[in-house]
Coordinates of C-alpha atoms in Angstrom, one line a residue:
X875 CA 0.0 0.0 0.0
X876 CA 1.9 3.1 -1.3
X877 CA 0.6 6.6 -0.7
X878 CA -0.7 8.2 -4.2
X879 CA -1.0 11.6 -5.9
X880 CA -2.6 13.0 -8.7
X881 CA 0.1 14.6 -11.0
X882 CA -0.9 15.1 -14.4
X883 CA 1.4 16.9 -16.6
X884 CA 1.3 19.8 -18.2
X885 CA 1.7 18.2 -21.5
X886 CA -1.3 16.3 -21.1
X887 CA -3.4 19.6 -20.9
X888 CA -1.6 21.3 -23.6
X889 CA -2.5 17.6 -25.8
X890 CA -6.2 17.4 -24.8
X891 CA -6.3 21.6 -25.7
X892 CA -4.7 20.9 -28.9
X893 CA -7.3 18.0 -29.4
X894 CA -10.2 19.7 -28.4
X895 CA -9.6 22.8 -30.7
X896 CA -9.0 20.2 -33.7
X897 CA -12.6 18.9 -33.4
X898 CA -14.3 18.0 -36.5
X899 CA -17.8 18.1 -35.5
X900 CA -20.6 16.0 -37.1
X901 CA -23.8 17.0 -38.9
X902 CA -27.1 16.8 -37.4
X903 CA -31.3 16.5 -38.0
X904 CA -32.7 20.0 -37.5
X905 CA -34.8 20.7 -34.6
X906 CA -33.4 17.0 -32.9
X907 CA -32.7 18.9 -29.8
X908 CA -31.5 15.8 -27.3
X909 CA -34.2 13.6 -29.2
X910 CA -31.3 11.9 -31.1
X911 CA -28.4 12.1 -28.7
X912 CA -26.5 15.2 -27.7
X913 CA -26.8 18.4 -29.8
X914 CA -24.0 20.2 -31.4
X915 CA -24.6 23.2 -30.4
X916 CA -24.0 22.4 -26.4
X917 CA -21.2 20.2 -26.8
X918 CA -19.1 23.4 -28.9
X919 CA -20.3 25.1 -26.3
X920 CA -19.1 22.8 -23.4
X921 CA -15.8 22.1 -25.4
X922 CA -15.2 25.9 -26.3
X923 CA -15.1 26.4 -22.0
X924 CA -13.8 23.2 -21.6
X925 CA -10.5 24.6 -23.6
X926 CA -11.1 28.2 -22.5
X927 CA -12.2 28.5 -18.4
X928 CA -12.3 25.0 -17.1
X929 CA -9.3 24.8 -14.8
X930 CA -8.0 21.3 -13.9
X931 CA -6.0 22.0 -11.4
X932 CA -8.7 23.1 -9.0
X933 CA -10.0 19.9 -9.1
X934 CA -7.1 17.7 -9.0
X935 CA -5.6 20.1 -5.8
X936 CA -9.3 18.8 -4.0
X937 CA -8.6 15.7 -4.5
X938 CA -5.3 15.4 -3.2
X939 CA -6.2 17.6 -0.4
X940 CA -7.5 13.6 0.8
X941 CA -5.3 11.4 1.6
X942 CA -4.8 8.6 -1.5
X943 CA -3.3 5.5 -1.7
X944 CA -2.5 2.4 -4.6
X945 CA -2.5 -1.3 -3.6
X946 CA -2.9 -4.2 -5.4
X947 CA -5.5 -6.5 -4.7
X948 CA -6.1 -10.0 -7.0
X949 CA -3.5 -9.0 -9.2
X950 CA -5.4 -5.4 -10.0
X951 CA -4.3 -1.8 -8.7
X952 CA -6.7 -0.4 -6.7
X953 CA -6.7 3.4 -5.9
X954 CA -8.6 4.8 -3.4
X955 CA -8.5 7.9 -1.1
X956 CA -8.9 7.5 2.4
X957 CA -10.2 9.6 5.2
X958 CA -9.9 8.8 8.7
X959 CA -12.4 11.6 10.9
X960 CA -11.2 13.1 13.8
X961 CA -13.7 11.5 15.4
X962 CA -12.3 8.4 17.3
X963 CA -14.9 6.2 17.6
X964 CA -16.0 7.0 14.4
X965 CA -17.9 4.3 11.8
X966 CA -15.8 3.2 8.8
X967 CA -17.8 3.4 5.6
X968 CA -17.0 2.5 2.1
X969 CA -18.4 4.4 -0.4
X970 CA -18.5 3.2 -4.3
X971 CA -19.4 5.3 -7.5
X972 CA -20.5 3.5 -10.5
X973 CA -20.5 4.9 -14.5
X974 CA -19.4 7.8 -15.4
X975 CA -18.6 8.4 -12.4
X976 CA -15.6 8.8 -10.6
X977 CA -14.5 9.1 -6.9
X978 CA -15.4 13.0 -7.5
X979 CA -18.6 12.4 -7.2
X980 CA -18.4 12.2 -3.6
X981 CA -16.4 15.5 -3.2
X982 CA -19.4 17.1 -1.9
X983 CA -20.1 14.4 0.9
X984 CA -16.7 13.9 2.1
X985 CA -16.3 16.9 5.0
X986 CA -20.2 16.4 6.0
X987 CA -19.5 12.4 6.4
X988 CA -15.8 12.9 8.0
X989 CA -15.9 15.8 9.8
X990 CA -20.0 16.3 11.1
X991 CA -18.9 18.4 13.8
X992 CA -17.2 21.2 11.8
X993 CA -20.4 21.4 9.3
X994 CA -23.2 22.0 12.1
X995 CA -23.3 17.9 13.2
X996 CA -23.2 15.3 15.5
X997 CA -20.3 14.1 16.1
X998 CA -21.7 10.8 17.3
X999 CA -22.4 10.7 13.3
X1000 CA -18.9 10.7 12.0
X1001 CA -17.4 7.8 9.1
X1002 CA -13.7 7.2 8.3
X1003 CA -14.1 6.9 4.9
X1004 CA -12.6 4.6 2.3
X1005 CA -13.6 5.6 -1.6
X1006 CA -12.1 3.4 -3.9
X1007 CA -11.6 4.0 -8.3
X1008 CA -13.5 0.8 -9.3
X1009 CA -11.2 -1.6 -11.5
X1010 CA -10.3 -0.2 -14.6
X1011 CA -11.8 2.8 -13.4
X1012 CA -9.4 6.1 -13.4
X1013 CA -6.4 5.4 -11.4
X1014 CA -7.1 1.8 -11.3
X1015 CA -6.9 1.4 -14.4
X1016 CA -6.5 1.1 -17.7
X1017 CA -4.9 -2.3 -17.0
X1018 CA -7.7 -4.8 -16.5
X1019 CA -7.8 -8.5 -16.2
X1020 CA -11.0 -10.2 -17.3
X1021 CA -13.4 -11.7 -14.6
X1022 CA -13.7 -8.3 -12.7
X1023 CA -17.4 -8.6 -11.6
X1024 CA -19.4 -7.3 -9.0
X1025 CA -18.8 -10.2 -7.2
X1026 CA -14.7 -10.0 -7.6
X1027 CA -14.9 -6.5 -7.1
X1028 CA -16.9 -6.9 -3.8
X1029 CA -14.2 -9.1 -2.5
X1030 CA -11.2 -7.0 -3.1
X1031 CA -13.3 -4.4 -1.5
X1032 CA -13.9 -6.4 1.3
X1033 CA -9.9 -7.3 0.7
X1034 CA -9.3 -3.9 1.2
X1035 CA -11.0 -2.9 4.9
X1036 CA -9.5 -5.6 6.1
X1037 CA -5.9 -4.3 5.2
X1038 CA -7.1 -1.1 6.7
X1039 CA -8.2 -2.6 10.0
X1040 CA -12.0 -1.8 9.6
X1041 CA -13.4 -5.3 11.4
X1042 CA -16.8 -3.5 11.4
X1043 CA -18.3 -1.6 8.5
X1044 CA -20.7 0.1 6.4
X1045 CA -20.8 -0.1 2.6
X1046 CA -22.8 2.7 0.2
X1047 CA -23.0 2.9 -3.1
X1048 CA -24.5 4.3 -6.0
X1049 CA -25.0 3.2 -9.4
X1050 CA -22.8 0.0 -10.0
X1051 CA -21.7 0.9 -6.3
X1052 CA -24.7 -0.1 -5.0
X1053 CA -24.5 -3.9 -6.7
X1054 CA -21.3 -4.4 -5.2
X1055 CA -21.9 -2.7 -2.1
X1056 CA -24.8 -5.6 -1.5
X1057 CA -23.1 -7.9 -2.9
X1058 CA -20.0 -6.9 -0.4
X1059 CA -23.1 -7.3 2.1
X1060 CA -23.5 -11.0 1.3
X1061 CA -19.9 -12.2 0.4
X1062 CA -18.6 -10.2 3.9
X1063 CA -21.7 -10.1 6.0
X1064 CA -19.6 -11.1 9.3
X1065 CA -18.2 -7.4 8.8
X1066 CA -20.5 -5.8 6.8
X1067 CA -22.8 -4.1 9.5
X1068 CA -25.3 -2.6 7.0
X1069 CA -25.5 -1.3 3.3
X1070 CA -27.0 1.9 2.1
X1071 CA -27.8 2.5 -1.3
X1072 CA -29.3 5.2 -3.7
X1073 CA -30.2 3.3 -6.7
X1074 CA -31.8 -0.1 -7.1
X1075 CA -33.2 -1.9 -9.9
X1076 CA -36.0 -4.0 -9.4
X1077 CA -37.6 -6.5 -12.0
X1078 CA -41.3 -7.5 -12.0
X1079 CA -42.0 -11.6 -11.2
X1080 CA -44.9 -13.9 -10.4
X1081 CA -48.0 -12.3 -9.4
X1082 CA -48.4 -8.6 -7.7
X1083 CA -50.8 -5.9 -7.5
X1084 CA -49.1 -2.8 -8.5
X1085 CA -50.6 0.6 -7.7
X1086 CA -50.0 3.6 -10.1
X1087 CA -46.6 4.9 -8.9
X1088 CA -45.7 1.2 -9.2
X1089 CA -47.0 1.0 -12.4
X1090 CA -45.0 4.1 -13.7
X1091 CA -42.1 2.7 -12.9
X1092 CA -42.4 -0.7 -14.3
X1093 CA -43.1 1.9 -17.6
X1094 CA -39.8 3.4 -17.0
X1095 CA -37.8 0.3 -16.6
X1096 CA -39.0 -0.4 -19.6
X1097 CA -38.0 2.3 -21.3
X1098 CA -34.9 2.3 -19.8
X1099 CA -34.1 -1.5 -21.2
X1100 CA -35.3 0.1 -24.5
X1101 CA -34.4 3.8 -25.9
X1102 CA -32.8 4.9 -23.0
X1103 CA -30.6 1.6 -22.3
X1104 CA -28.3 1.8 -25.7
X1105 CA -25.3 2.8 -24.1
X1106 CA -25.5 -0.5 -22.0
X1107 CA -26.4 -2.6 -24.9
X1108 CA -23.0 -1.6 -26.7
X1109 CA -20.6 -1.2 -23.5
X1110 CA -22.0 -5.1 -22.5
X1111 CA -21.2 -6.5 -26.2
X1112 CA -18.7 -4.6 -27.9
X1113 CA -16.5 -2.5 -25.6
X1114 CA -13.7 -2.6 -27.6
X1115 CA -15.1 -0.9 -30.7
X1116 CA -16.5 2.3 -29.1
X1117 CA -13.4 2.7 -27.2
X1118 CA -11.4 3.8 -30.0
X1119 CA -13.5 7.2 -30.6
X1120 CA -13.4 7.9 -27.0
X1121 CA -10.2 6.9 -26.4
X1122 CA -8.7 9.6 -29.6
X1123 CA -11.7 12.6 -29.3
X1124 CA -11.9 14.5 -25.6
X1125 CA -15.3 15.4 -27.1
X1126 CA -16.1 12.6 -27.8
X1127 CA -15.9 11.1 -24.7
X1128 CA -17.5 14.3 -23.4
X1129 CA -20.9 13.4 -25.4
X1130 CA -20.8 9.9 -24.2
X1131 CA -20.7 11.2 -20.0
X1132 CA -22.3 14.4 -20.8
X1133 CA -25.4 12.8 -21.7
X1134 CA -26.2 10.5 -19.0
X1135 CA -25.9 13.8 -17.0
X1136 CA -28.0 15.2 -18.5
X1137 CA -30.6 12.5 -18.9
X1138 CA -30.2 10.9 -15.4
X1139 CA -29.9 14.5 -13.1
X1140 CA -32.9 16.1 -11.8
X1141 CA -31.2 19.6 -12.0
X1142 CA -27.9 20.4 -14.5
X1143 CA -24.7 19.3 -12.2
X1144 CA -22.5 22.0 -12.6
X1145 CA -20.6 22.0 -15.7
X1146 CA -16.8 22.2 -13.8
X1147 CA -17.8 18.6 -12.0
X1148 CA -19.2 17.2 -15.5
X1149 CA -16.2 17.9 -16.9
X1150 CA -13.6 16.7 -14.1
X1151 CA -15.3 13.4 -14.6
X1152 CA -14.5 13.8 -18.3
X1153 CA -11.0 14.8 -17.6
X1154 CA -10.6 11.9 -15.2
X1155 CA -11.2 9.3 -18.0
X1156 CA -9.3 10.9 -20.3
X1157 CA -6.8 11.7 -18.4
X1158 CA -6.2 7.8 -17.5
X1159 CA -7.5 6.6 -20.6
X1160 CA -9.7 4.3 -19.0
X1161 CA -12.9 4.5 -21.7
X1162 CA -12.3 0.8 -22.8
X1163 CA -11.3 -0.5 -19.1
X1164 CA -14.6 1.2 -17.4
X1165 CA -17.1 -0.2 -19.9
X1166 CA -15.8 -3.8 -19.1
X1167 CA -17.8 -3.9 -16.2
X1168 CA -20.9 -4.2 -18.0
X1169 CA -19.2 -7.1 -20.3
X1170 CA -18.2 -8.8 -17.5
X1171 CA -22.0 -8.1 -15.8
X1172 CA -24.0 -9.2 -18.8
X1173 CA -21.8 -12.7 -19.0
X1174 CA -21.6 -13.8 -15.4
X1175 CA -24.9 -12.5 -14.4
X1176 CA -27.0 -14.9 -12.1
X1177 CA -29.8 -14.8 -9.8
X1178 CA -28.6 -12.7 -6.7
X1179 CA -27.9 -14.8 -3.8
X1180 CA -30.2 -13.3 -0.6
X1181 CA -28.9 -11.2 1.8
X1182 CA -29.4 -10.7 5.3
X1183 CA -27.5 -7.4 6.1
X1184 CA -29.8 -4.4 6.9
X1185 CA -30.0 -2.2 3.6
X1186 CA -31.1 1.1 3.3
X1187 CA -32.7 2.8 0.1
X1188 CA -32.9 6.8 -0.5
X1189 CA -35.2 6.9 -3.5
X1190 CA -34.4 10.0 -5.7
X1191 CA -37.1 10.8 -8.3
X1192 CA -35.3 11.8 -11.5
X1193 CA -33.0 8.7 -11.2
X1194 CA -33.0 6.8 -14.3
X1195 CA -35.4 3.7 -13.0
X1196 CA -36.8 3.8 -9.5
X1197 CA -37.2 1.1 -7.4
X1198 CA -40.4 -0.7 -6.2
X1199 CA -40.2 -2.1 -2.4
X1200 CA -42.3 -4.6 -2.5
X1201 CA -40.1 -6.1 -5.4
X1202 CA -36.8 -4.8 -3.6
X1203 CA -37.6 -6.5 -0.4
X1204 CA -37.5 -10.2 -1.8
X1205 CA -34.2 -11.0 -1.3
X1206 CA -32.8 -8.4 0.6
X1207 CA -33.1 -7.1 4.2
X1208 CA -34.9 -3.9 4.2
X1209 CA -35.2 -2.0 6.7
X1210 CA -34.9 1.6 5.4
X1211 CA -36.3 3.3 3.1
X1212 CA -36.8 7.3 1.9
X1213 CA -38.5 8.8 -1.1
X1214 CA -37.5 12.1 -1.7
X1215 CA -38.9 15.0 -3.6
X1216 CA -36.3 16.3 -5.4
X1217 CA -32.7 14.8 -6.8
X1218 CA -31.4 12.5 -9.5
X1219 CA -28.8 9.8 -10.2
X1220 CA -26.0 11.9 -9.2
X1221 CA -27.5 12.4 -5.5
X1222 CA -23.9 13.1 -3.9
X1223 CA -23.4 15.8 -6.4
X1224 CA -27.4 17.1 -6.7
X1225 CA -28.4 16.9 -3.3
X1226 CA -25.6 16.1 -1.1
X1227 CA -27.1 17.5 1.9
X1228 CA -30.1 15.0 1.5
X1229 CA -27.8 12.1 1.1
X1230 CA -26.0 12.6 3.9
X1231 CA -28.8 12.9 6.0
X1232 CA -30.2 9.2 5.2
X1233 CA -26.8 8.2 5.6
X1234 CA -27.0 9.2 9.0
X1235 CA -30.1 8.2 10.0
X1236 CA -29.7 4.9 8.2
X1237 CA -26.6 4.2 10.3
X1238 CA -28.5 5.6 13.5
X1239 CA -30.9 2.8 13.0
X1240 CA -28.6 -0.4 13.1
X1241 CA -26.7 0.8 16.5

């Protein structure tokens, strides 16, 4: 375990500068708007500020204002940033991000979470927290074995607190984070005292009587496996092939996040964090290693074994599918739940405040 920090060069700047300026930008339907993917007119936009405000080094100073370290794990790098409170008897906590995200997304959440009695908390609330890059993600990547699935990954997280000394634990998680942080609930449930989560997918079986809001979101699921799901369809079958546009064009691979940002928030994240996620993948050149997680999802998939560690569920409404708890509590322990009024799939950046509350209370609940 070797302490880490980000130090991108400022070559790689002047490159992606160069790069951006040197876009050839492609035609479009008139009057498409998003209908057909992301308009021209906002991505010049995005890239023309991108090139000509956007400053890097802001963001790459906040994050190694946190602690960071590298370890391997099963043969794979994992990075991570770690953050012990200054609260003793604090609880350690794992938190996970998913796609395209990045351990930024939690830059908001980190002091509330760490540190509740310098941002108007209880201390009695306090986490050490551990954030690790996912495999192949960022600064765990781009080198990436085959076989990394949630599963594997949930065991080189649970690797991983147990190299830190954490014998007690909570995991949250968002996106992909939250299948591996209940899966890390079943695989280390002897340590794992509770999971939280703020997304779930739930299918429809056997025989249920849905009410309306149950039945709008069985109608978003399935628009979600349709129209809305082809970015999975081609990052679970052909990886390979779209890497190599996002892996030569910074704008390119600025459509590709931009748009789930667009299409998943319920308010626009501000355009400095959309792009830090963008520079973070580019950066690392971890397009083709991040989408293998939904390769290796969509060929090692199997029914979810059940688990018995408490879960908690914050509901945000302009998520891309929302839950239904009557589905989400076979298999799984639940024994929290909150449905929110405002907030998207990006809760730690849209409403951190919010998300650090059911944290909390979630946590209060299992002492």
């Amino acid at each position: 375990m070797k302490p880490f920090k980000i130090d991108i060069a400022q070559s790689q700047i002047d490159d992606l500068h160069e790069r951006i300026t040197r876009t050839r930008y492609p035609s479009e339907v008139p009057g498409a708007e998003w209908s057909r993917g992301v308009p021209v007119a906002y991505l010049r936009e995005l890239a023309d500020y991108w090139v000509s405000t956007y400053d890097w080094r802001e963001y790459e100073a906040r994050l190694n204002a946190y602690p960071q370290f590298v370890t391997e794990i099963d043969g794979q790098q994992i990075h991570f940033l770690h953050v012990r409170s200054p609260e003793p008897d604090a609880t350690p906590m794992i938190l996970t991000h998913g796609w395209p995200s990045s351990v930024a997304e939690f830059l908001e959440v980190v002091g509330p979470l760490s540190d509740p009695r310098a941002h108007g908390g209880d201390p009695a609330d306090a986490f050490h927290l551990v954030i690790p890059s996912l495999p192949g993600f960022a600064f765990s990547g781009p080198e990436l074995q085959p076989g990394w699935d949630l599963n594997r990954i949930a065991r080189a997280w649970a690797a991983l607190m147990a190299q830190l000394g954490y014998p007690r634990y909570v995991a949250q998680g968002t996106d992909w984070g939250s299948g591996i942080s209940r899966e890390l609930g079943v695989v280390d449930a002897e340590h794992v005292i509770g999971v939280h989560v703020n997304y779930l997918m739930t299918f429809p079986f056997g025989e249920h009587d849905f009410d309306e809001q149950d039945k709008a979101r069985l109608d978003r699921l399935e628009a979600f496996q349709g129209d809305l799901g082809g970015y999975m369809a081609i990052q679970s079958s052909r990886p390979q092939t779209l890497a190599y546009g996002l892996a030569d064009s910074p704008v390119g691979q600025l459509a590709w996040i931009a748009e789930k940002f667009k299409e998943w928030s319920d308010e626009p994240v501000d355009r400095d964090y959309l792009l830090t996620t963008a520079m973070i993948y580019w950066l690392t050149n971890t397009a083709s290693s991040s989408a293998q997680i939904y390769y290796e999802f969509s060929h090692s998939w199997s029914q979810p074994q059940e688990s018995t560690t408490p879960m908690g569920v914050a509901v945000f409404p302009k998520d891309l599918v929302l839950p239904i708890r009557k589905l989400a509590e076979y298999g799984n322990m639940i024994v929290h739940w909150t449905e929110f009024d405002r907030g998207g799939h990006f809760a730690a950046l849209e409403q951190p405040e919010l998300l650090v509350g059911d944290i909390r209370t979630f946590v209060r609940s299992l002492r």
